[in-house]
Coordinates of N, CA, C and O in Angstrom, one line a residue:
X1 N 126.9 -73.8 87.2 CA 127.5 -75.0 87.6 C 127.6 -76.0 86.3 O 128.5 -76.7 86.1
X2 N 126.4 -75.8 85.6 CA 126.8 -76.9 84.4 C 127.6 -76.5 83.4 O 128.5 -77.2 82.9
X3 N 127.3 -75.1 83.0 CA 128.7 -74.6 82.4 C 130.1 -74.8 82.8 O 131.1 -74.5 82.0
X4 N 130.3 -75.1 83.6 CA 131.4 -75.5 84.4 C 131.7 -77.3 84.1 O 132.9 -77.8 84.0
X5 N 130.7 -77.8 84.1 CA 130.8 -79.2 83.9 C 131.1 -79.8 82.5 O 131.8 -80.7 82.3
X6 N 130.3 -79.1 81.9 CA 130.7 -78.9 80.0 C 132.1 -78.6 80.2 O 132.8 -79.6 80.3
X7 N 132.6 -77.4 80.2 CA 133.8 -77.1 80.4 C 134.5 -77.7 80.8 O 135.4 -77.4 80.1
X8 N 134.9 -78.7 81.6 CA 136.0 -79.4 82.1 C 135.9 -80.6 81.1 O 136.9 -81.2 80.7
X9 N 134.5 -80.9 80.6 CA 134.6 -82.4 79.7 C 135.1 -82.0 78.8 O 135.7 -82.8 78.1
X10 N 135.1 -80.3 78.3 CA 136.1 -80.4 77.4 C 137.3 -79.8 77.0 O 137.7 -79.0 76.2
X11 N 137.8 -80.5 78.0 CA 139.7 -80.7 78.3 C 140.0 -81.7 77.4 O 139.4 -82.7 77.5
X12 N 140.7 -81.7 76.7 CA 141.8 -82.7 76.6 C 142.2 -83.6 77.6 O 141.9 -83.1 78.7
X13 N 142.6 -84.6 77.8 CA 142.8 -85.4 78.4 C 144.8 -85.4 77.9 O 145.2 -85.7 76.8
X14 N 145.4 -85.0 79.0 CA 147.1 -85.4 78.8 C 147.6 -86.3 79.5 O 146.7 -86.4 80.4
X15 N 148.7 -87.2 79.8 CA 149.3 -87.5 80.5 C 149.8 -87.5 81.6 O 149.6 -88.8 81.7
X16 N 150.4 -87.1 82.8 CA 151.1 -86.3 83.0 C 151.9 -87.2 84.1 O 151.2 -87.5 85.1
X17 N 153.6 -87.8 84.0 CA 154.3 -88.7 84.9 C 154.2 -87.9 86.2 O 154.2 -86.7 86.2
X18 N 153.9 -88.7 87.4 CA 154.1 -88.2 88.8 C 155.3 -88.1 88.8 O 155.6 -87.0 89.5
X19 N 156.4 -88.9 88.3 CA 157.6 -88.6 88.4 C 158.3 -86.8 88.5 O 158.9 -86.2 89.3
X20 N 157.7 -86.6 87.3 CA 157.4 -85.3 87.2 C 157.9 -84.0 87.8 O 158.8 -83.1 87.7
X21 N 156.7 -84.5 88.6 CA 156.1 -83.5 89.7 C 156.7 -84.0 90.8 O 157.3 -83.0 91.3
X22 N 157.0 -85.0 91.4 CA 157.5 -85.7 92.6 C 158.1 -84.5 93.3 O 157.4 -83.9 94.1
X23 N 159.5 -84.1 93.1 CA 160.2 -83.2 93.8 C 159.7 -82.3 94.2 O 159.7 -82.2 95.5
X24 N 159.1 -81.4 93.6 CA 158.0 -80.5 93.7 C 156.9 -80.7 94.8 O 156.7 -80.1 95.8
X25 N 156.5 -81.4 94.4 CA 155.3 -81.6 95.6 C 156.0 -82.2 96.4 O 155.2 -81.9 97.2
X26 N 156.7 -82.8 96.9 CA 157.2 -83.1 98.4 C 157.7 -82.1 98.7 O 156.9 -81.6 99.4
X27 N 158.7 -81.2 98.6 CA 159.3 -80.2 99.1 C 158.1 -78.9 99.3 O 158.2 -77.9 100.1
X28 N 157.2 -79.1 98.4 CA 155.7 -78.3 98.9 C 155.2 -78.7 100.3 O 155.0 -78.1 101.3
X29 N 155.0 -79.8 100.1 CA 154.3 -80.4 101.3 C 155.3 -80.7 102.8 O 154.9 -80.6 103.9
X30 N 156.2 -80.9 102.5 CA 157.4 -80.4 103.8 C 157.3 -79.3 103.9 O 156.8 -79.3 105.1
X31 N 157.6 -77.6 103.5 CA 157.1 -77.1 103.7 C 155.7 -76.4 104.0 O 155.9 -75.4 104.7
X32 N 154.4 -76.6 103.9 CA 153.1 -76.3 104.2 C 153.0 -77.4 104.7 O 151.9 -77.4 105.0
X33 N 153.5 -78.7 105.0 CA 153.0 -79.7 105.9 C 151.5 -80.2 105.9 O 150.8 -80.4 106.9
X34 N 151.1 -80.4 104.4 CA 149.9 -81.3 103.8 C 150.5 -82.3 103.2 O 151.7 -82.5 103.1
X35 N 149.5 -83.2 102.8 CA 149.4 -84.3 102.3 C 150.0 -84.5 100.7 O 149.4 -83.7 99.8
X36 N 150.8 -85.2 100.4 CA 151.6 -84.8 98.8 C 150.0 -85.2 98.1 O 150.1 -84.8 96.9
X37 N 149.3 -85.6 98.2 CA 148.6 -86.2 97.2 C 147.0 -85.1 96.8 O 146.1 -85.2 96.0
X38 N 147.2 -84.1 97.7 CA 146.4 -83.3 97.0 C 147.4 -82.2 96.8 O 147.0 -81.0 96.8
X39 N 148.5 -82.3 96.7 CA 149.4 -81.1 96.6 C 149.6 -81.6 95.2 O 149.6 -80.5 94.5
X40 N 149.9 -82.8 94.3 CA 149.5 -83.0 92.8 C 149.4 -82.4 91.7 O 150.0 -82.0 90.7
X41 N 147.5 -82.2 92.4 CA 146.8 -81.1 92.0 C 147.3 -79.7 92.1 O 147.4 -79.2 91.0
X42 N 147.6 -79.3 92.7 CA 147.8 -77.6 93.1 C 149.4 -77.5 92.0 O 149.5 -76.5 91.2
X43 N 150.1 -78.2 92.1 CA 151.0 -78.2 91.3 C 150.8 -78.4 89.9 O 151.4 -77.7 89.0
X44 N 149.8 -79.4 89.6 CA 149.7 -79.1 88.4 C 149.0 -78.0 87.8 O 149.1 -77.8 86.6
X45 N 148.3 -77.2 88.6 CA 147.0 -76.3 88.1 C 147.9 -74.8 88.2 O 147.6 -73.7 87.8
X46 N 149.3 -75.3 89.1 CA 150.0 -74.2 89.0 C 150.5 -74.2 87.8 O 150.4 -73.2 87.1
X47 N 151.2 -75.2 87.4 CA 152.4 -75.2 86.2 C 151.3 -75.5 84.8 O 151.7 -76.0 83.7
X48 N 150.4 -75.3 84.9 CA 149.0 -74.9 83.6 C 148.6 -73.9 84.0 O 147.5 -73.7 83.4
X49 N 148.8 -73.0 84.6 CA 148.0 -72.2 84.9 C 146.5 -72.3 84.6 O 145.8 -71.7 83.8
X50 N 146.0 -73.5 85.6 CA 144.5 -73.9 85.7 C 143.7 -73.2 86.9 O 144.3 -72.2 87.4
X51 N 142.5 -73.5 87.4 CA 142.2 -73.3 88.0 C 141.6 -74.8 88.7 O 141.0 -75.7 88.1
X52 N 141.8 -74.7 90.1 CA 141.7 -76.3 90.5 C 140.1 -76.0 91.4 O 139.6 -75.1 92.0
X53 N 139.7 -77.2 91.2 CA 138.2 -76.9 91.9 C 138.4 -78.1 92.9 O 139.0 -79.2 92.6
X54 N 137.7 -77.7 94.1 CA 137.9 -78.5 95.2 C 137.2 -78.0 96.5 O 137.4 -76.8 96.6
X55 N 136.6 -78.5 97.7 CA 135.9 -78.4 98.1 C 136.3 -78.6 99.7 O 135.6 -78.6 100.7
X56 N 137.8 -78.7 99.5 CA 138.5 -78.3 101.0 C 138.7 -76.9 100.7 O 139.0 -76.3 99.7
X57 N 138.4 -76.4 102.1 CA 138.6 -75.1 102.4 C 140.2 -74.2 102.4 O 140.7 -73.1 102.1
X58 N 140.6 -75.2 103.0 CA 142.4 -75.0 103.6 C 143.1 -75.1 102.2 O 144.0 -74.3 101.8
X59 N 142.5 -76.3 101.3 CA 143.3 -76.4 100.1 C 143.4 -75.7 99.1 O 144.1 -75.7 98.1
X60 N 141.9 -74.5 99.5 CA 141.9 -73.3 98.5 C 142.8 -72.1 99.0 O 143.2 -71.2 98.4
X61 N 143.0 -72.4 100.7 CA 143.7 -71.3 100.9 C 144.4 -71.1 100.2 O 144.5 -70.1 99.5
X62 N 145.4 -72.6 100.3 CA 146.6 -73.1 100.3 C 146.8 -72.4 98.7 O 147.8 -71.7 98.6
X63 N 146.0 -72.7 97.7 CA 146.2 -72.6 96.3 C 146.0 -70.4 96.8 O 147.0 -69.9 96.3
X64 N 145.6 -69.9 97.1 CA 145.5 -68.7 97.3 C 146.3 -68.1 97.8 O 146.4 -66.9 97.5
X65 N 147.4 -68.7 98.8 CA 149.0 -68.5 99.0 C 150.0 -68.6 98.2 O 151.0 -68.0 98.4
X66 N 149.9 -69.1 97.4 CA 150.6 -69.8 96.1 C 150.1 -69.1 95.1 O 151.0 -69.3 94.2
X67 N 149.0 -68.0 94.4 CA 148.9 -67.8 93.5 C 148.0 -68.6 92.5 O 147.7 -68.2 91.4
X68 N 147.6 -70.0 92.9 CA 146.9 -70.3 92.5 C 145.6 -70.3 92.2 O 145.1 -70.1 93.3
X69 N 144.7 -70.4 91.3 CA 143.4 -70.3 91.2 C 142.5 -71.6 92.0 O 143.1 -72.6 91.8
X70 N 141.5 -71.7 92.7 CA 140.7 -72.2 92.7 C 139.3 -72.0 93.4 O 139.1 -71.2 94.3
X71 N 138.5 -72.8 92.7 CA 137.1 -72.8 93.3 C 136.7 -73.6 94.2 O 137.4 -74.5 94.6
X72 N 135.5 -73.4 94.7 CA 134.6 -74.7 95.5 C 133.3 -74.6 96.4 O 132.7 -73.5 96.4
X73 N 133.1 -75.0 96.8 CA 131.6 -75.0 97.9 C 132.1 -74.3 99.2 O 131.2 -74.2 100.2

């Protein structure tokens, strides 16, 4: 777990306009019918190919439907 914690502190810190992403995550979340604002995340961790940590269960499905990476409790 702390290796993990190290690890994320050392990210870079980027930008990134919502504007962006907007299209994208609403037409995600109309389709899977969640919330645009943890859908954000999953979009962005898609289009970096990251891995998103998070501690809803559904939202890891959700990232596991999609190809996505993530972790959590």
């Amino acid at each position: 777990c702390l290796t993990l914690v190290v690890d994320v502190l050392a990210i870079p810190d980027r930008r990134v306009i919502g504007a962006d992403l907007s299209a994208e995550v609403l037409a995600l979340g109309l389709r899977r019918k969640r919330a645009t604002y943890d859908l954000f995340y999953v979009v962005l961790a898609r289009r970096n190919t990251a891995t998103l940590a998070t501690v809803d269960a559904k939202l890891r499905k959700l990232c596991k439907s999609l190809g996505v990476n993530a972790i959590g409790a």
